[in-house]
C-alpha angles and dihedrals in degrees: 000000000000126000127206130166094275093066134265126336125192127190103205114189114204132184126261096264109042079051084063097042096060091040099037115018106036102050083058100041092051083049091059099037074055094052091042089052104048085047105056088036092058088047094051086044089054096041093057089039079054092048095045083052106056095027088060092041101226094148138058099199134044100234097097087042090054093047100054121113091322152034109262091177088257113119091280140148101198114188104235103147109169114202120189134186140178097283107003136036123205123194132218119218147164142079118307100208126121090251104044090086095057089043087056097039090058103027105029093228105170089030085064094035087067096049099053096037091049102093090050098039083061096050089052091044084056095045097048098050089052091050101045091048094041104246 
């Protein structure tokens, strides 16, 4: 350890491997805990938007519930676009029926989705990325 006027400095020497891990394996696994994360959290956001709906009863069939966020098998066509850059992904989610846009327009549906999702969107965002990375 040497010390200047400018502060501490430290050489550390580390192994090969754990020289590629840090270059090689971690970028991609903290791609994949992201893409975890946004995933589950889009889920848990849908899933709330799925529950508002059919709690409050705004709907008499289950199509836009189905469609929401993510495939349940029914004849769907969810909206769940991941978009991923270098160093964020974003997700895209919501219903894609004709009659999604005036629900939420007037309910709010996916607005109040994310707020009461939020503290448990959260929690699944946390627990994807430990287990993807293995913590």
């Amino acid at each position: 350890m040497a010390k200047s006027r400018n502060g501490i400095h430290f050489n550390i020497d580390i192994d090969r491997a754990t020289y590629n891990w840090f270059n090689e394996v971690a970028p991609r696994k903290l791609r994949e805990a992201r893409k975890n994360a946004v995933t589950a959290a889009g889920m848990v956001w849908a899933d709330s938007a799925k529950a508002i709906t059919t709690e409050e009863d705004h709907i008499d069939t289950g199509l836009y519930v189905n469609s929401i966020g993510y495939s349940t098998g029914s004849p769907s066509r969810p909206i769940h676009e991941l978009q991923e850059g270098a160093t964020e992904t974003a997700l895209d989610t919501g219903a894609n029926v004709v009659y999604a846009e005036p629900l939420e327009k007037r309910f709010g549906i996916m607005a109040r989705a994310l707020d009461r999702g939020k503290d448990r969107m959260e929690r699944v965002a946390e627990t994807q990325v430990k287990n993807t990375l293995g913590l």
